[in-house]
XYZ file of C-alpha atoms in Angstrom:
644
model
C -24.812 -9.860 -10.636
C -23.559 -6.325 -9.900
C -25.378 -4.651 -7.026
C -27.838 -1.842 -7.736
C -26.876 1.683 -6.783
C -29.352 4.412 -5.987
C -28.545 6.859 -8.783
C -30.208 10.265 -8.720
C -30.464 11.803 -12.205
C -32.850 14.702 -12.724
C -34.454 15.535 -16.067
C -37.789 17.321 -15.732
C -37.878 21.077 -15.586
C -38.752 22.747 -12.301
C -38.559 26.127 -10.715
C -35.187 27.198 -9.394
C -34.648 26.583 -5.701
C -33.839 29.752 -3.865
C -30.554 30.241 -2.107
C -31.128 29.459 1.595
C -31.363 32.561 3.719
C -29.513 32.034 6.999
C -31.361 32.819 10.182
C -29.549 35.787 11.702
C -29.391 35.402 15.499
C -30.159 38.398 17.628
C -27.285 37.769 20.033
C -23.858 36.184 19.873
C -25.061 33.584 22.405
C -27.831 32.501 20.025
C -25.369 32.355 17.136
C -22.951 30.140 19.098
C -25.781 27.880 20.248
C -26.896 27.467 16.639
C -23.370 26.528 15.533
C -22.922 24.017 18.365
C -26.162 22.264 17.483
C -25.199 21.771 13.834
C -23.760 18.473 12.729
C -20.488 18.232 10.794
C -20.071 16.739 7.328
C -16.627 15.866 5.962
C -16.336 15.616 2.190
C -13.662 15.596 -0.491
C -13.412 16.898 -4.006
C -11.582 14.607 -6.412
C -11.301 13.784 -10.094
C -8.825 14.292 -12.903
C -6.459 17.235 -13.205
C -7.944 20.571 -14.345
C -11.522 19.448 -13.718
C -12.011 22.485 -11.446
C -11.896 21.092 -7.914
C -10.159 24.065 -6.278
C -12.324 26.516 -8.214
C -15.449 24.728 -7.010
C -14.396 24.911 -3.346
C -13.448 28.563 -3.738
C -16.852 29.258 -5.259
C -18.608 27.482 -2.352
C -16.651 29.547 0.182
C -17.561 32.686 -1.731
C -21.234 31.815 -2.086
C -21.565 30.799 1.574
C -20.143 34.215 2.561
C -17.118 32.775 4.351
C -14.598 35.422 3.219
C -13.449 38.447 5.185
C -12.793 41.739 3.432
C -9.007 41.370 3.673
C -9.211 37.851 2.211
C -11.321 39.152 -0.663
C -8.872 41.973 -1.360
C -5.935 39.566 -1.293
C -7.787 37.167 -3.567
C -8.438 39.884 -6.161
C -4.768 40.922 -6.062
C -3.553 37.330 -6.423
C -6.004 36.693 -9.263
C -4.446 39.497 -11.292
C -0.945 38.281 -10.352
C -1.624 34.817 -11.743
C -3.180 35.977 -14.995
C -6.924 36.415 -14.433
C -8.369 38.993 -16.826
C -10.408 42.042 -15.816
C -12.329 41.938 -12.541
C -12.760 38.145 -12.622
C -11.688 36.180 -9.549
C -9.679 32.952 -9.640
C -11.492 31.045 -6.901
C -8.909 28.230 -6.973
C -6.430 30.565 -5.268
C -8.527 30.360 -2.094
C -7.507 26.730 -1.766
C -4.210 26.314 -3.641
C -1.875 27.617 -0.963
C 1.474 26.291 -2.166
C 3.442 28.550 -4.492
C 4.072 25.606 -6.814
C 0.320 25.031 -7.002
C -0.373 28.639 -7.929
C 2.373 28.769 -10.522
C 1.336 25.509 -12.194
C -2.405 25.912 -11.657
C -2.698 22.469 -10.069
C -3.317 21.009 -6.623
C -0.401 19.083 -5.099
C -1.116 18.697 -1.406
C -4.421 18.062 0.365
C -6.020 21.373 1.365
C -8.587 21.322 4.173
C -11.117 24.130 4.555
C -13.892 24.730 7.083
C -17.117 26.532 6.286
C -20.704 26.548 7.470
C -24.191 27.420 6.331
C -27.286 27.949 8.455
C -27.979 24.201 8.349
C -24.632 22.413 8.620
C -20.888 22.694 9.209
C -18.422 21.300 6.693
C -14.793 20.279 6.423
C -13.781 19.880 2.793
C -10.578 18.294 1.530
C -9.413 19.480 -1.885
C -7.388 16.539 -3.217
C -4.947 16.462 -6.146
C -5.981 15.274 -9.569
C -2.500 14.447 -10.862
C -1.703 10.743 -10.963
C 1.607 11.155 -9.097
C -0.228 12.657 -6.086
C -2.770 9.845 -5.731
C -1.459 9.138 -2.217
C -2.666 12.588 -1.149
C -6.106 11.869 -2.541
C -6.257 8.677 -0.450
C -5.335 10.707 2.639
C -8.306 12.999 2.080
C -10.689 10.135 1.332
C -9.778 8.182 4.478
C -11.842 10.469 6.754
C -14.532 11.694 4.339
C -18.211 10.752 4.333
C -19.133 12.139 0.895
C -17.106 12.538 -2.290
C -17.675 15.213 -4.918
C -16.190 13.690 -8.051
C -15.694 16.335 -10.721
C -15.789 15.701 -14.443
C -14.941 18.219 -17.142
C -18.009 18.250 -19.396
C -15.723 18.620 -22.424
C -13.524 15.629 -21.499
C -16.005 13.197 -19.990
C -14.958 10.212 -17.874
C -11.148 9.807 -17.854
C -8.848 7.143 -16.429
C -8.106 9.266 -13.370
C -11.853 9.796 -12.874
C -12.310 6.034 -12.737
C -9.295 5.616 -10.446
C -10.638 8.175 -7.986
C -14.104 6.605 -8.113
C -12.621 3.189 -7.365
C -10.480 4.568 -4.544
C -13.362 6.440 -2.896
C -15.350 3.209 -2.911
C -12.376 1.259 -1.556
C -11.906 3.780 1.254
C -15.499 3.265 2.402
C -17.250 6.373 1.044
C -20.872 5.483 0.273
C -22.282 8.705 -1.203
C -20.952 10.409 -4.329
C -21.848 13.620 -6.116
C -20.946 13.467 -9.793
C -20.352 17.161 -10.428
C -20.281 17.617 -14.193
C -18.347 20.867 -14.290
C -17.720 23.504 -16.945
C -21.207 23.112 -18.374
C -20.899 26.693 -19.635
C -18.232 25.501 -22.120
C -20.655 23.010 -23.725
C -23.631 25.384 -23.854
C -25.357 23.600 -20.937
C -26.412 20.733 -23.197
C -28.600 18.167 -21.469
C -27.439 15.320 -23.728
C -23.813 15.758 -22.597
C -24.909 15.648 -18.963
C -26.945 12.475 -19.526
C -24.216 10.745 -21.557
C -21.597 11.295 -18.842
C -24.108 10.183 -16.216
C -24.865 6.952 -17.999
C -21.199 6.123 -18.549
C -20.346 6.761 -14.894
C -23.317 4.758 -13.587
C -22.257 1.796 -15.737
C -18.705 1.957 -14.391
C -19.917 2.116 -10.773
C -22.113 -0.991 -10.917
C -19.325 -3.083 -9.362
C -18.473 -0.499 -6.701
C -19.989 -0.195 -3.235
C -21.678 3.215 -3.471
C -25.113 3.538 -1.935
C -26.076 6.665 -3.880
C -24.793 8.699 -6.819
C -26.235 12.185 -7.357
C -25.376 13.891 -10.641
C -25.380 17.704 -10.715
C -24.502 19.862 -13.747
C -22.421 22.804 -12.532
C -20.171 25.630 -13.597
C -17.792 26.437 -10.743
C -16.565 29.484 -12.633
C -20.041 30.944 -13.271
C -21.723 29.638 -10.107
C -24.384 27.561 -11.857
C -26.182 25.082 -9.540
C -23.820 25.764 -6.655
C -26.123 27.455 -4.120
C -29.289 27.570 -6.231
C -30.551 25.976 -9.418
C -29.441 27.812 -12.499
C -31.709 29.217 -15.185
C -29.114 27.965 -17.680
C -30.179 24.370 -16.969
C -33.988 24.497 -17.026
C -34.051 20.758 -17.772
C -32.433 19.945 -14.403
C -34.738 19.465 -11.404
C -32.395 18.215 -8.721
C -30.812 20.004 -5.776
C -28.055 22.554 -5.953
C -24.700 21.367 -4.667
C -24.938 23.233 -1.345
C -28.518 22.063 -0.870
C -27.404 18.450 -1.383
C -24.576 18.799 1.128
C -26.916 20.395 3.659
C -29.503 17.637 3.457
C -27.637 14.366 2.737
C -28.143 12.005 5.683
C -25.124 10.063 6.880
C -26.228 7.300 9.203
C -23.959 6.989 12.248
C -21.942 3.824 12.617
C -23.673 1.474 15.006
C -21.242 -1.459 15.128
C -21.137 -3.117 18.515
C -18.001 -4.387 20.152
C -15.193 -2.276 21.550
C -11.922 -1.759 19.644
C -9.414 0.246 21.660
C -5.823 0.418 20.312
C -3.448 1.418 23.114
C -1.500 4.520 22.094
C 0.340 5.168 25.352
C 0.869 3.584 28.767
C 0.218 6.444 31.183
C 2.464 6.267 34.292
C 2.596 9.739 35.890
C 3.671 8.222 39.226
C 4.124 4.872 40.951
C 0.489 4.720 42.099
C -1.294 5.114 38.761
C -1.183 3.039 35.571
C -3.565 3.870 32.769
C -3.883 3.057 29.071
C -4.532 5.969 26.714
C -5.929 5.998 23.204
C -8.978 6.717 21.051
C -11.960 4.395 20.742
C -11.867 2.997 17.196
C -15.258 1.279 17.459
C -18.033 0.602 19.931
C -18.453 1.876 23.477
C -16.861 1.387 26.886
C -17.821 2.371 30.422
C -16.680 1.614 33.967
C -17.458 -1.964 34.950
C -16.958 -3.440 31.459
C -14.724 -6.497 31.259
C -12.067 -6.062 28.577
C -9.648 -8.450 26.894
C -6.080 -7.937 25.665
C -6.155 -9.564 22.225
C -2.459 -10.542 22.166
C -2.352 -12.307 25.545
C -6.010 -13.162 26.162
C -5.837 -11.652 29.651
C -8.950 -9.945 30.980
C -9.698 -7.252 33.556
C -12.518 -4.902 34.479
C -12.545 -1.174 33.715
C -12.208 0.481 37.115
C -12.305 4.077 35.903
C -12.216 6.215 32.760
C -10.222 9.437 32.916
C -10.660 12.443 30.631
C -8.791 15.696 31.266
C -7.568 14.351 34.607
C -11.161 13.779 35.757
C -13.016 10.482 36.184
C -16.223 10.146 34.170
C -18.772 7.370 34.667
C -20.698 7.848 31.411
C -20.370 5.489 28.413
C -17.715 6.632 25.926
C -18.186 6.128 22.198
C -16.241 5.863 18.977
C -13.790 8.692 18.331
C -13.381 9.817 21.947
C -9.885 9.952 23.460
C -9.739 8.454 26.948
C -7.514 6.762 29.515
C -8.633 3.417 30.946
C -7.707 2.324 34.461
C -8.180 -1.405 35.140
C -8.946 -3.179 38.387
C -5.831 -5.367 38.276
C -2.312 -5.393 36.852
C -2.028 -7.178 33.510
C 0.630 -6.913 30.814
C -0.386 -4.183 28.326
C 1.896 -2.009 26.199
C 1.671 0.358 23.241
C 0.353 -1.530 20.222
C -1.962 -3.816 22.184
C -5.656 -3.804 21.297
C -8.422 -4.094 23.899
C -11.944 -5.361 23.233
C -14.954 -6.355 25.305
C -13.965 -9.709 26.827
C -16.559 -11.831 25.036
C -16.271 -9.973 21.692
C -12.642 -10.431 20.571
C -11.386 -9.619 17.086
C -9.170 -11.774 14.857
C -5.542 -12.295 15.889
C -3.797 -13.557 12.766
C -0.582 -13.559 10.736
C -2.193 -13.869 7.302
C -4.874 -11.886 5.531
C -6.142 -10.933 2.107
C -6.099 -7.226 1.273
C -6.650 -4.730 -1.496
C -3.341 -2.890 -1.854
C -2.803 0.530 -3.447
C 0.869 0.836 -4.399
C 2.009 4.470 -4.135
C 5.787 4.398 -4.627
C 7.974 4.510 -7.727
C 9.885 1.409 -6.563
C 7.908 -1.670 -7.672
C 6.131 -3.793 -5.080
C 7.387 -7.368 -5.060
C 5.988 -10.639 -3.790
C 8.435 -12.135 -1.294
C 9.942 -8.768 -0.349
C 9.951 -7.840 3.361
C 8.345 -4.551 4.494
C 7.252 -2.971 7.761
C 3.494 -2.866 8.369
C 1.597 -0.420 10.568
C -1.998 -1.161 11.560
C -3.531 1.134 14.198
C -0.765 1.289 16.845
C 0.710 -2.095 15.874
C 4.024 -2.489 14.008
C 5.420 -5.697 12.528
C 7.443 -7.006 9.626
C 5.346 -8.232 6.705
C 5.712 -9.904 3.329
C 3.543 -9.734 0.227
C 3.221 -13.485 -0.096
C 1.169 -13.485 -3.261
C -0.135 -10.906 -5.739
C -3.407 -12.392 -6.889
C -4.306 -9.814 -9.536
C -4.418 -6.111 -10.261
C -7.501 -4.120 -11.185
C -7.667 -2.632 -14.657
C -9.138 0.774 -13.787
C -10.666 1.315 -17.220
C -12.356 -2.076 -17.612
C -12.595 -3.388 -14.049
C -10.985 -6.649 -15.190
C -8.623 -8.671 -12.995
C -5.173 -9.042 -14.565
C -2.354 -11.340 -13.349
C 0.878 -9.550 -12.350
C 4.119 -10.344 -10.529
C 4.979 -6.804 -9.441
C 3.085 -3.624 -8.610
C 3.756 -0.203 -10.139
C 2.797 3.221 -8.822
C -0.992 3.741 -8.445
C -1.841 0.138 -9.262
C -4.528 -1.533 -7.161
C -4.184 -5.244 -6.514
C -5.506 -8.112 -4.427
C -2.680 -9.559 -2.319
C -2.088 -12.031 0.478
C -0.050 -10.485 3.293
C 1.920 -12.525 5.848
C 3.109 -10.815 9.043
C 6.066 -11.808 11.240
C 3.867 -11.980 14.321
C 0.120 -12.170 14.948
C -1.741 -8.847 14.951
C -5.252 -7.842 15.945
C -7.288 -7.073 12.834
C -10.750 -6.805 11.320
C -12.084 -6.244 7.841
C -12.056 -2.615 6.677
C -15.853 -2.618 6.481
C -15.967 -3.509 10.178
C -13.414 -0.955 11.357
C -11.327 1.473 9.332
C -8.809 1.759 12.159
C -8.251 -1.991 12.546
C -8.847 -2.871 8.894
C -6.624 -0.302 7.177
C -2.832 -0.428 7.143
C 0.262 0.966 5.451
C 3.437 -0.712 4.196
C 6.676 1.132 4.975
C 10.165 0.789 3.485
C 12.422 -0.741 6.129
C 15.380 1.471 5.219
C 13.967 4.855 4.178
C 10.748 4.784 6.267
C 8.860 5.933 3.166
C 5.206 4.924 2.947
C 4.980 2.543 -0.004
C 1.378 1.361 -0.022
C -2.026 1.646 1.617
C -4.065 -1.487 2.178
C -7.564 -2.451 3.304
C -8.171 -5.886 4.772
C -10.824 -7.994 3.049
C -10.594 -11.135 5.181
C -8.295 -13.032 7.528
C -6.692 -16.158 6.090
C -6.974 -18.910 8.652
C -4.039 -21.256 9.023
C -4.872 -24.948 8.806
C -5.703 -26.307 12.251
C -3.888 -29.520 11.262
C -0.484 -27.852 10.803
C 1.638 -27.515 13.952
C 5.331 -27.031 14.601
C 6.831 -30.379 15.586
C 8.984 -30.457 18.717
C 12.231 -32.405 18.077
C 14.119 -34.416 20.695
C 17.553 -33.558 19.265
C 18.083 -29.792 18.967
C 20.668 -27.611 17.244
C 22.861 -27.374 20.326
C 23.079 -31.174 20.573
C 24.079 -31.467 16.926
C 26.706 -28.737 17.273
C 28.144 -30.529 20.310
C 28.424 -33.711 18.261
C 30.164 -31.866 15.407
C 32.431 -29.933 17.712
C 31.599 -26.540 16.204
C 28.693 -24.143 15.770
C 26.465 -24.089 12.715
C 26.936 -20.949 10.607
C 25.957 -19.546 7.211
C 28.743 -17.884 5.200
C 27.011 -15.901 2.445
C 29.212 -14.915 -0.506
C 27.715 -12.202 -2.712
C 29.117 -10.512 -5.800
C 28.748 -10.250 -9.552
C 28.900 -13.229 -11.860
C 32.595 -13.946 -12.465
C 33.718 -12.293 -9.226
C 35.126 -15.564 -7.886
C 32.398 -16.545 -5.389
C 32.166 -20.201 -6.404
C 35.952 -20.582 -6.618
C 36.404 -19.154 -3.126
C 33.493 -21.238 -1.771
C 35.032 -24.461 -3.109
C 38.507 -23.659 -1.736
C 36.999 -22.628 1.620
C 35.129 -25.910 1.976
C 38.340 -27.863 1.290
C 40.176 -25.849 3.959
C 37.409 -26.320 6.538
C 37.080 -30.008 5.701
C 40.770 -30.574 6.404
C 40.179 -28.950 9.805
C 37.457 -31.520 10.577
C 34.557 -29.098 10.104
C 31.202 -30.319 8.782
C 30.256 -28.193 5.757
C 28.024 -27.970 2.719
C 28.069 -25.636 -0.308
C 24.832 -24.175 -1.616
C 25.520 -22.973 -5.143
C 23.102 -20.924 -7.221
C 23.393 -22.961 -10.406
C 23.031 -26.279 -8.574
C 19.839 -25.185 -6.820
C 18.359 -23.871 -10.056
C 18.767 -27.362 -11.504
C 16.533 -28.783 -8.769
C 14.711 -26.947 -5.983
C 14.426 -23.681 -7.898
C 14.140 -24.942 -11.470
C 10.645 -23.446 -11.696
C 12.042 -19.920 -11.267
C 13.275 -17.579 -13.986
C 15.387 -14.441 -13.712
C 12.782 -11.727 -13.377
C 13.108 -9.520 -10.318
C 10.229 -11.332 -8.604
C 11.766 -14.752 -9.324
C 15.171 -13.621 -8.055
C 13.565 -12.542 -4.785
C 11.809 -15.904 -4.389
C 15.028 -17.752 -5.308
C 16.936 -16.103 -2.465
C 14.071 -16.613 0.002
C 14.039 -20.349 -0.649
C 17.824 -20.562 -0.369
C 17.691 -18.746 2.974
C 15.144 -21.230 4.352
C 17.247 -24.204 3.161
C 20.418 -22.674 4.633
C 18.622 -22.191 7.955
C 17.624 -25.872 8.092
C 21.156 -27.026 7.262
C 22.605 -24.667 9.874
C 20.131 -26.114 12.373
C 21.678 -29.497 11.544
C 24.956 -28.088 12.858
C 26.630 -27.559 9.472
C 28.743 -24.635 8.273
C 26.809 -23.653 5.155
C 28.715 -21.843 2.398
C 26.219 -20.068 0.107
C 27.547 -18.538 -3.126
C 24.870 -16.361 -4.769
C 24.866 -13.119 -6.722
C 21.904 -12.046 -4.494
C 21.837 -8.603 -6.116
C 19.288 -6.826 -3.882
C 20.227 -5.511 -0.441
C 16.706 -6.018 0.875
C 16.864 -9.732 0.044
C 20.231 -10.111 1.776
C 18.846 -8.281 4.822
C 15.825 -10.582 4.813
C 18.157 -13.599 4.598
C 20.102 -12.361 7.618
C 16.805 -11.995 9.482
C 15.617 -15.503 8.545
C 18.896 -17.121 9.581
C 19.580 -14.787 12.581
C 22.210 -12.068 12.733
C 24.588 -13.945 15.058
C 24.752 -16.943 12.714
C 25.032 -15.070 9.399
C 28.335 -13.904 7.893
C 28.055 -11.736 4.767
C 31.141 -11.772 2.543
C 31.245 -9.332 -0.370
C 33.531 -10.524 -3.163
C 34.215 -7.033 -4.478
C 35.358 -7.539 -8.058
C 34.621 -4.721 -10.561
C 32.264 -5.564 -13.394
C 34.980 -4.885 -16.013
C 37.189 -7.628 -14.551
C 34.216 -10.000 -14.186
C 33.343 -9.397 -17.831
C 36.930 -10.089 -18.909
C 36.860 -13.407 -17.061
C 33.315 -14.359 -18.188
C 33.837 -18.040 -17.245
C 30.334 -19.083 -18.374
C 30.025 -16.757 -21.379
C 27.103 -14.932 -19.748
C 28.366 -11.395 -20.324
C 28.919 -12.157 -23.996
C 25.337 -13.382 -24.298
C 24.049 -10.344 -22.409
C 25.906 -7.950 -24.730
C 24.330 -9.787 -27.657
C 20.877 -9.236 -26.181
C 20.320 -12.895 -25.318
C 20.222 -12.343 -21.527
C 18.126 -9.192 -20.936
C 18.151 -9.549 -17.122
C 21.873 -10.180 -16.642
C 22.999 -8.650 -13.335
C 25.436 -5.828 -13.945
C 24.261 -5.360 -17.556
C 20.469 -5.353 -17.781
C 19.675 -5.648 -14.078
C 21.145 -3.747 -11.144
C 23.476 -5.037 -8.432
C 23.191 -3.311 -5.062
C 26.599 -3.683 -3.427
C 26.655 -4.289 0.354
C 27.390 -1.109 2.281
C 28.627 -2.773 5.475
C 29.430 -6.470 4.857
C 31.027 -8.552 7.596
C 33.986 -9.042 5.253
C 34.984 -7.397 1.986
C 37.352 -9.389 -0.239
C 39.022 -6.879 -2.534
C 39.780 -7.547 -6.183
C 43.266 -9.041 -6.570
C 43.194 -10.962 -3.289
C 44.469 -14.499 -3.809
C 42.186 -17.471 -3.219
C 44.250 -18.751 -0.281
C 44.326 -15.328 1.385
C 40.567 -14.917 0.844
C 39.943 -18.270 2.552
C 42.230 -17.323 5.437
C 40.311 -14.065 5.950
C 36.993 -15.932 6.092
C 38.351 -18.578 8.498
C 39.693 -15.888 10.829
C 36.289 -14.174 10.814
C 34.566 -17.524 11.405
C 36.809 -18.199 14.403
C 35.863 -14.806 15.842
C 32.193 -15.788 15.610
């Protein structure tokens, strides 16, 4: 059953609440003391494009008297410049700072603004509504405690509204204001307000919000921003500012220290400290801490802040340097906890993944993963399902497109310290990064660690690779021939094996067609299946190389990332990449298997070079140019093999 959410919807008429009158301090000292004693609330505005997010923030800054005279004058000038009629002010210009934003009338980047009332201080993040800038919305949501989700009263709940609602829930925000904006354009009709409320509440039943407060507003006119409007006599709830001033955010009380090491502090030979910010829990001198990666323990001898020792307990969010009572191996990326309260240290976990790049996400593809201060290689091992934003249904997929949200199993190259996202945002949230461009591809939140079977262990073998190579009289290697269909890979591979065999070398050919008749017969020719095909071949080639054989692998292997992953699986010093560089026109003329003819007839939609791309190697170990004879090609490979 879906969990119940505390939804605040106000119907009965009531008198308008007055705009709060700030207490004016007599002295500057009193004013500063008042500000220091106020707590800070971080919130975001989100929703679909043109729902009025920037205008709403501008109106709140205006109403809370946060503008200086020169800002007001500049705002009036800019309003006329960008087409506002008469003496009206375009409040969105207070927030939309980029020229592209002002020209297009949209928000692109995340804009942060600070303001305060007599009761509370605020940092607000104005996040983009456009689908292509969803990554910026996630950035704003990652540190927010409340979300103001705007809806255009004329449009109602849109796909992007649902996406932003789902993302705010996924990023751990528990309190949402449903600001039904532009009520002035629908004559402040109560039935429109209630219809949108009901639809949104139904959608949110499966989300993890603790409260939803619906407020009818007009950012342009100022209705229900700082005080209840006479235009909505049927509404009895708080104004928006009143809600933000009074909403209670309970502090996190999770026990157990999580301290990711950001920097090993060695100012001289006598001091060694470990600097970072406390992600969860508390720490004080005398605590015994554990290094999750090694299991080593030590006691906290001192805590240094601003070059001064401090004996008090330090809490979540504080930046400190720990000095331990003994030397143990700790480096950047390590995670420290209280000794008897360790976190998981795993290589596999289930996560919700938000794909943010135009290049599709693929199961089996290798990426870099960053979690807190930890970096490692990682693979999307399995895409369980994606979330249909409109219906909430789980749909099976093989790849991920931009802005899709999916449940995936992630495997990392080495164990990492982790928790669930609900336990710790810092140790439960991660990003996937492209290994070549360093672009951020996806944001993920960990749902649970996937425990490896305790009955599966690596078996130690009495005869190792070196012993087998000694018996054969040569080293095991993998010669990987890549190129288009018809380039001559298989012909060269066959001739090369004959040449090596006559030299007394122990060899084996792995051919793409042969493996697809057996080991890989369950795979098709989609991009995801091609990736898995090459991964399996790489693992087989590694085993055969470990047996001391010279493995000759002839595969189109069209994607550079898959070839790079193969080199990593096999090891760089044992992998020889040979690019059989034959132009597609010549390959198509040869067409030994009739594949190009079928592709041109539309019978092979995923034919590499016709319907699917081939990413040529940029720096292969050997490039065999078109027109090179078979014998000469084999001689070139043998010479390179001898060099290895």
